[in-house]
Amino acid sequence: MAPIPPSQKRPLGNVMVIGGCGFLGHHIIAQLVEDYKCKVSVIDIRTVRNRRPESDGVQYFDADITSMESILPIFEKTKPDVVIHTASPTLAGGTKELYRKVNVEGTKCVIEACQKTNVKALVYTSSASVIHDNASDLINADERWPVIPAKNQTEYYSQTKAEAEHLVLAANRSESYPRLLTTSLRPAGIFGEGDVQVLPPIVAVHFNNQTGFQLGPNTNLFDFTYVGNVAHAHCLASLALLTTSTLSTKPLDNEKVDGEAFFITNDSPVYFWDFARAVWKCAGSEKDTRHVWEISQDLGMAIGGMLEWGFWLVGRTPKLTRRQVRYSCMTRYYDCGKAKRRLGYRAKTGLQEGIERSVKFILEERKAESEKKGQ
Amino acid sequence: MGLAGQLLYYSVHPNQLRSILQWKIWHDPVHARTPEKESANLKECFKYLNLTSRSFCSVIQELNPELLVPVTIFYLVLRGLDTIEDDMTIPLENKEPKLRNFQNILEEDGWTFTENGPNEKDRELLVHFDVVITEFKLLKPAYKDIIKDITEKMGNGMADYVLNAEHNVNGVNTVKDYELYCHYVAGLVGDGCTRLFVEAEFANPALLKRPELSESMGQFLQKTNIIRDIREDFDDKRRFWPKEIWSKHVDKFEDLFDPKNLQKALNCSSEMVLNSLKHADECLFYMAAIKDQSVFNFVAIPQSMAIATLELVFQNPEVFKKNVKITKGDACQLMMESSQNLKTVSEIFLRYVRRIHKKNKPTDPNFLQISMACGKVEQFIESIFPTQDPKALALIHKGEISPEQAKTKAESAEANKDVMYLMLAVFGTLLVISGLMIGAAYLAGARFDVAVNELKKGKIFPKFDGGSEEAAKIANAYDHGEL
């Protein structure tokens, strides 16, 4: 895409990105720097990776969001107008305690810091999993679908994300701090350059020559969302909240962004195994589907269960788990129409381009790694 | 296929035979023509409709009487225009003004055209075109204006193509050109039909504000036919597949037909299928706006045939050898299912889209794009006929009901609502009728005050006193027991 000329860059004031060195966070920073007129600062637990060059003028602060003493001085120093809160342990990478500490306690701290320093807009990165019970299908789900209550939520990560989202939305125009506007974005299946959860395991299947299996009949549609589009939605949400904060009256119910949650997808659900095959193809596979052995969901669950049991005895996790079987057989896609209508969101990068960029990134990493090993 | 061949075919494909028989026996048109009331001239028009159209003649003749003649004339006019454009034996200097001026010819009493070559298949229509003109002039002015407007646009578009030497030698160049061509020959027809439907109040006028929807209706049919007819068109020295697409797969257009390039040719046809499939969701959207059953059938049947044809040609090597067609049994099945409602048509689309998805292979250069296009159709159908109900899900998660209960609860709530409305309707009707009766009695001089007084006195069952003696006499006089 052609760079936006400076005169057309829209102003966002002082923007603070929490988790700005993370996977999603650093894509948001890239867009802020390239497409908006704003002064960007970053809070992250460690700011060594994914840093912008000095010339971009991004300020980096090492801080722990679970501690008020740690972040408040930074807020006071940088005086953010907009705070984008993306920090969270990954779905696979945390313990229960960590999820609660960072997602719930951390978010409480962030909200409080925003309120104390007169921040105008807080954009929270929630997750599309807050309405998912990890077993049932989600068919064209939109924001009317209920958030799964804690007692029915089998994924602790999602439970803490839902709690945090609730706190953030409750802080919108609160009685004691009516000036703070908040919104929550729920991206579905983020992939892209730097992703550790979605694409690397899929690419690994290709390099391990395991593309010959298919769990389920592959009629299930699934949402995968390119990280650049998710970052774009965060910028749009920031802009919308800032605009709202200048209005003297509240926006109409069917137009408002503050106090609302939005699903963010690539607006093109695809069949689960088609996505995987498109990734394998991009990684170099020339196979069609003649070599593929289709395993029914029931059989897959049985095998997964046995493997889990067997590996549990030796204290490890198998490559095939019942959870994976369920996920590769379920329908899970959303309708992002609300974000399109109210935020003006469009998935600027299509799935094909998103896959190409991300797989290229993974292949380059692999190459660099093997060169390192070779030395 | 001879009779023996057919017998053999249907004995191993009983479903096909069943569909054909079902259609022939049970098909009950919403409206049927009434030939006894038609003028001799109009009957002639229908004769030419049956002669010139195979796919549309039956659906047109089952249209609502309000639109039956306008649509028939619209069809015949465009067919006439097409017959002039198609005929390579007519010299350019004669052809061009006829095409550009055809909308005015429609007002010329007695105009006929005999200069078509002897092999032109619809020659007869133009030789007797005066019957069409006579009938055209009898149409309501609003319908005439629409038909003339579309005729003018299409005629000029065709004339531009006839004059375009490059097009005639090399065929269509870019995808944009391809879509412009489809616009002239089909998109405009969609536009004209929509305006006729709205004028007759059989379609939601909102369609006029979304012209891309009727455009998609035409584009989807035309593009699908162009993919199916590749071999036949090639043999007739016509090329409609745009160079922008085929040049990605082969160097020369002819190479598509060389068996050793089969894989490349199939990849190319996949891209053509993808290009057509992109209109499918808008076609369903369009059909949601149709309010009359006969018009719905008229628009839905060709669309269902098109999605089935698209699935048939997808990854099918035969298209480069011959003209492939959906079987007669499938066609009957499709006609039955699409002459119902949007739900049944959506089910047809879903069925064929899933078959396309199943045939889609990762080796295809457009593998992911095709998968996305299929997903888009599925998502659109889900948006008009949702499977999940967020309200029921909310109740489940509140722990108020179990999933099974939720379903029965939703169903019984729906049923309760129905019962309530039914009761409301019954009592409402009773109330209105009683009101009318009491009102009428009052106007006729009924003394309700007297009746109320009597009731107050406790005379709930007034005794019949038989009237005056005189009256009793007269009554008795006529009381003939034996009668």
PDB file of N, CA and C in Angstrom, chain B residues 163-199:
ATOM      1  N   LEU B 163     -18.785  -2.879 -34.013  1.00  0.00           N
ATOM      2  CA  LEU B 163     -17.813  -2.010 -34.686  1.00  0.00           C
ATOM      3  C   LEU B 163     -16.393  -2.231 -34.189  1.00  0.00           C
ATOM      4  N   ASN B 164     -16.286  -2.865 -32.998  1.00  0.00           N
ATOM      5  CA  ASN B 164     -14.978  -3.023 -32.380  1.00  0.00           C
ATOM      6  C   ASN B 164     -14.227  -4.182 -33.042  1.00  0.00           C
ATOM      7  N   ALA B 165     -13.356  -3.831 -33.999  1.00  0.00           N
ATOM      8  CA  ALA B 165     -12.677  -4.855 -34.793  1.00  0.00           C
ATOM      9  C   ALA B 165     -11.810  -5.740 -33.905  1.00  0.00           C
ATOM     10  N   GLU B 166     -11.159  -5.121 -32.924  1.00  0.00           N
ATOM     11  CA  GLU B 166     -10.258  -5.859 -32.047  1.00  0.00           C
ATOM     12  C   GLU B 166     -11.030  -6.984 -31.336  1.00  0.00           C
ATOM     13  N   HIS B 167     -12.211  -6.623 -30.855  1.00  0.00           N
ATOM     14  CA  HIS B 167     -13.038  -7.586 -30.157  1.00  0.00           C
ATOM     15  C   HIS B 167     -13.398  -8.752 -31.067  1.00  0.00           C
ATOM     16  N   ASN B 168     -13.685  -8.417 -32.334  1.00  0.00           N
ATOM     17  CA  ASN B 168     -14.140  -9.463 -33.245  1.00  0.00           C
ATOM     18  C   ASN B 168     -13.020 -10.419 -33.631  1.00  0.00           C
ATOM     19  N   VAL B 169     -11.789  -9.933 -33.613  1.00  0.00           N
ATOM     20  CA  VAL B 169     -10.677 -10.804 -33.978  1.00  0.00           C
ATOM     21  C   VAL B 169     -10.153 -11.556 -32.761  1.00  0.00           C
ATOM     22  N   ASN B 170      -9.915 -10.824 -31.677  1.00  0.00           N
ATOM     23  CA  ASN B 170      -9.234 -11.440 -30.532  1.00  0.00           C
ATOM     24  C   ASN B 170     -10.140 -11.772 -29.354  1.00  0.00           C
ATOM     25  N   GLY B 171     -11.397 -11.410 -29.468  1.00  0.00           N
ATOM     26  CA  GLY B 171     -12.279 -11.675 -28.339  1.00  0.00           C
ATOM     27  C   GLY B 171     -12.110 -10.638 -27.239  1.00  0.00           C
ATOM     28  N   VAL B 172     -12.561 -11.011 -26.051  1.00  0.00           N
ATOM     29  CA  VAL B 172     -12.580 -10.071 -24.937  1.00  0.00           C
ATOM     30  C   VAL B 172     -11.195  -9.969 -24.312  1.00  0.00           C
ATOM     31  N   ASN B 173     -10.797  -8.738 -23.998  1.00  0.00           N
ATOM     32  CA  ASN B 173      -9.444  -8.530 -23.509  1.00  0.00           C
ATOM     33  C   ASN B 173      -9.341  -8.588 -21.977  1.00  0.00           C
ATOM     34  N   THR B 174      -9.902  -7.609 -21.310  1.00  0.00           N
ATOM     35  CA  THR B 174      -9.753  -7.565 -19.847  1.00  0.00           C
ATOM     36  C   THR B 174     -11.019  -8.083 -19.162  1.00  0.00           C
ATOM     37  N   VAL B 175     -10.887  -8.312 -17.851  1.00  0.00           N
ATOM     38  CA  VAL B 175     -12.046  -8.735 -17.056  1.00  0.00           C
ATOM     39  C   VAL B 175     -13.101  -7.631 -17.074  1.00  0.00           C
ATOM     40  N   LYS B 176     -12.626  -6.395 -17.073  1.00  0.00           N
ATOM     41  CA  LYS B 176     -13.552  -5.257 -17.112  1.00  0.00           C
ATOM     42  C   LYS B 176     -14.380  -5.286 -18.405  1.00  0.00           C
ATOM     43  N   ASP B 177     -13.695  -5.554 -19.527  1.00  0.00           N
ATOM     44  CA  ASP B 177     -14.411  -5.649 -20.816  1.00  0.00           C
ATOM     45  C   ASP B 177     -15.438  -6.771 -20.787  1.00  0.00           C
ATOM     46  N   TYR B 178     -14.997  -7.888 -20.200  1.00  0.00           N
ATOM     47  CA  TYR B 178     -15.843  -9.069 -20.099  1.00  0.00           C
ATOM     48  C   TYR B 178     -17.115  -8.738 -19.332  1.00  0.00           C
ATOM     49  N   GLU B 179     -16.943  -8.030 -18.226  1.00  0.00           N
ATOM     50  CA  GLU B 179     -18.107  -7.685 -17.418  1.00  0.00           C
ATOM     51  C   GLU B 179     -18.972  -6.637 -18.093  1.00  0.00           C
ATOM     52  N   LEU B 180     -18.344  -5.776 -18.877  1.00  0.00           N
ATOM     53  CA  LEU B 180     -19.126  -4.790 -19.632  1.00  0.00           C
ATOM     54  C   LEU B 180     -19.965  -5.510 -20.691  1.00  0.00           C
ATOM     55  N   TYR B 181     -19.339  -6.495 -21.348  1.00  0.00           N
ATOM     56  CA  TYR B 181     -20.085  -7.276 -22.339  1.00  0.00           C
ATOM     57  C   TYR B 181     -21.280  -7.970 -21.666  1.00  0.00           C
ATOM     58  N   CYS B 182     -21.019  -8.609 -20.540  1.00  0.00           N
ATOM     59  CA  CYS B 182     -22.110  -9.289 -19.828  1.00  0.00           C
ATOM     60  C   CYS B 182     -23.171  -8.289 -19.362  1.00  0.00           C
ATOM     61  N   HIS B 183     -22.733  -7.077 -19.077  1.00  0.00           N
ATOM     62  CA  HIS B 183     -23.699  -6.039 -18.691  1.00  0.00           C
ATOM     63  C   HIS B 183     -24.656  -5.751 -19.850  1.00  0.00           C
ATOM     64  N   TYR B 184     -24.099  -5.602 -21.045  1.00  0.00           N
ATOM     65  CA  TYR B 184     -24.953  -5.268 -22.181  1.00  0.00           C
ATOM     66  C   TYR B 184     -25.927  -6.385 -22.521  1.00  0.00           C
ATOM     67  N   VAL B 185     -25.446  -7.613 -22.479  1.00  0.00           N
ATOM     68  CA  VAL B 185     -26.321  -8.695 -22.926  1.00  0.00           C
ATOM     69  C   VAL B 185     -27.160  -9.311 -21.807  1.00  0.00           C
ATOM     70  N   ALA B 186     -26.788  -9.073 -20.539  1.00  0.00           N
ATOM     71  CA  ALA B 186     -27.552  -9.710 -19.457  1.00  0.00           C
ATOM     72  C   ALA B 186     -27.864  -8.767 -18.302  1.00  0.00           C
ATOM     73  N   GLY B 187     -26.894  -7.975 -17.896  1.00  0.00           N
ATOM     74  CA  GLY B 187     -27.119  -7.063 -16.779  1.00  0.00           C
ATOM     75  C   GLY B 187     -28.286  -6.131 -17.071  1.00  0.00           C
ATOM     76  N   LEU B 188     -28.343  -5.642 -18.324  1.00  0.00           N
ATOM     77  CA  LEU B 188     -29.441  -4.747 -18.714  1.00  0.00           C
ATOM     78  C   LEU B 188     -30.785  -5.462 -18.648  1.00  0.00           C
ATOM     79  N   VAL B 189     -30.799  -6.745 -19.009  1.00  0.00           N
ATOM     80  CA  VAL B 189     -32.051  -7.506 -18.929  1.00  0.00           C
ATOM     81  C   VAL B 189     -32.513  -7.569 -17.475  1.00  0.00           C
ATOM     82  N   GLY B 190     -31.535  -7.800 -16.569  1.00  0.00           N
ATOM     83  CA  GLY B 190     -31.860  -7.830 -15.149  1.00  0.00           C
ATOM     84  C   GLY B 190     -32.457  -6.501 -14.705  1.00  0.00           C
ATOM     85  N   ASP B 191     -31.836  -5.425 -15.170  1.00  0.00           N
ATOM     86  CA  ASP B 191     -32.308  -4.082 -14.840  1.00  0.00           C
ATOM     87  C   ASP B 191     -33.746  -3.878 -15.336  1.00  0.00           C
ATOM     88  N   GLY B 192     -33.984  -4.237 -16.590  1.00  0.00           N
ATOM     89  CA  GLY B 192     -35.318  -4.061 -17.175  1.00  0.00           C
ATOM     90  C   GLY B 192     -36.368  -4.886 -16.443  1.00  0.00           C
ATOM     91  N   CYS B 193     -36.030  -6.143 -16.172  1.00  0.00           N
ATOM     92  CA  CYS B 193     -36.984  -7.012 -15.466  1.00  0.00           C
ATOM     93  C   CYS B 193     -37.312  -6.409 -14.109  1.00  0.00           C
ATOM     94  N   THR B 194     -36.279  -5.975 -13.393  1.00  0.00           N
ATOM     95  CA  THR B 194     -36.500  -5.404 -12.058  1.00  0.00           C
ATOM     96  C   THR B 194     -37.459  -4.219 -12.134  1.00  0.00           C
ATOM     97  N   ARG B 195     -37.236  -3.356 -13.132  1.00  0.00           N
ATOM     98  CA  ARG B 195     -38.114  -2.189 -13.243  1.00  0.00           C
ATOM     99  C   ARG B 195     -39.546  -2.615 -13.558  1.00  0.00           C
ATOM    100  N   LEU B 196     -39.698  -3.651 -14.382  1.00  0.00           N
ATOM    101  CA  LEU B 196     -41.053  -4.156 -14.659  1.00  0.00           C
ATOM    102  C   LEU B 196     -41.690  -4.703 -13.380  1.00  0.00           C
ATOM    103  N   PHE B 197     -40.913  -5.483 -12.607  1.00  0.00           N
ATOM    104  CA  PHE B 197     -41.457  -6.078 -11.378  1.00  0.00           C
ATOM    105  C   PHE B 197     -41.881  -4.987 -10.396  1.00  0.00           C
ATOM    106  N   VAL B 198     -41.032  -3.967 -10.254  1.00  0.00           N
ATOM    107  CA  VAL B 198     -41.345  -2.911  -9.291  1.00  0.00           C
ATOM    108  C   VAL B 198     -42.562  -2.118  -9.765  1.00  0.00           C
ATOM    109  N   GLU B 199     -42.603  -1.845 -11.069  1.00  0.00           N
ATOM    110  CA  GLU B 199     -43.735  -1.115 -11.636  1.00  0.00           C
ATOM    111  C   GLU B 199     -45.048  -1.862 -11.358  1.00  0.00           C
TER     112      GLU B 199
END
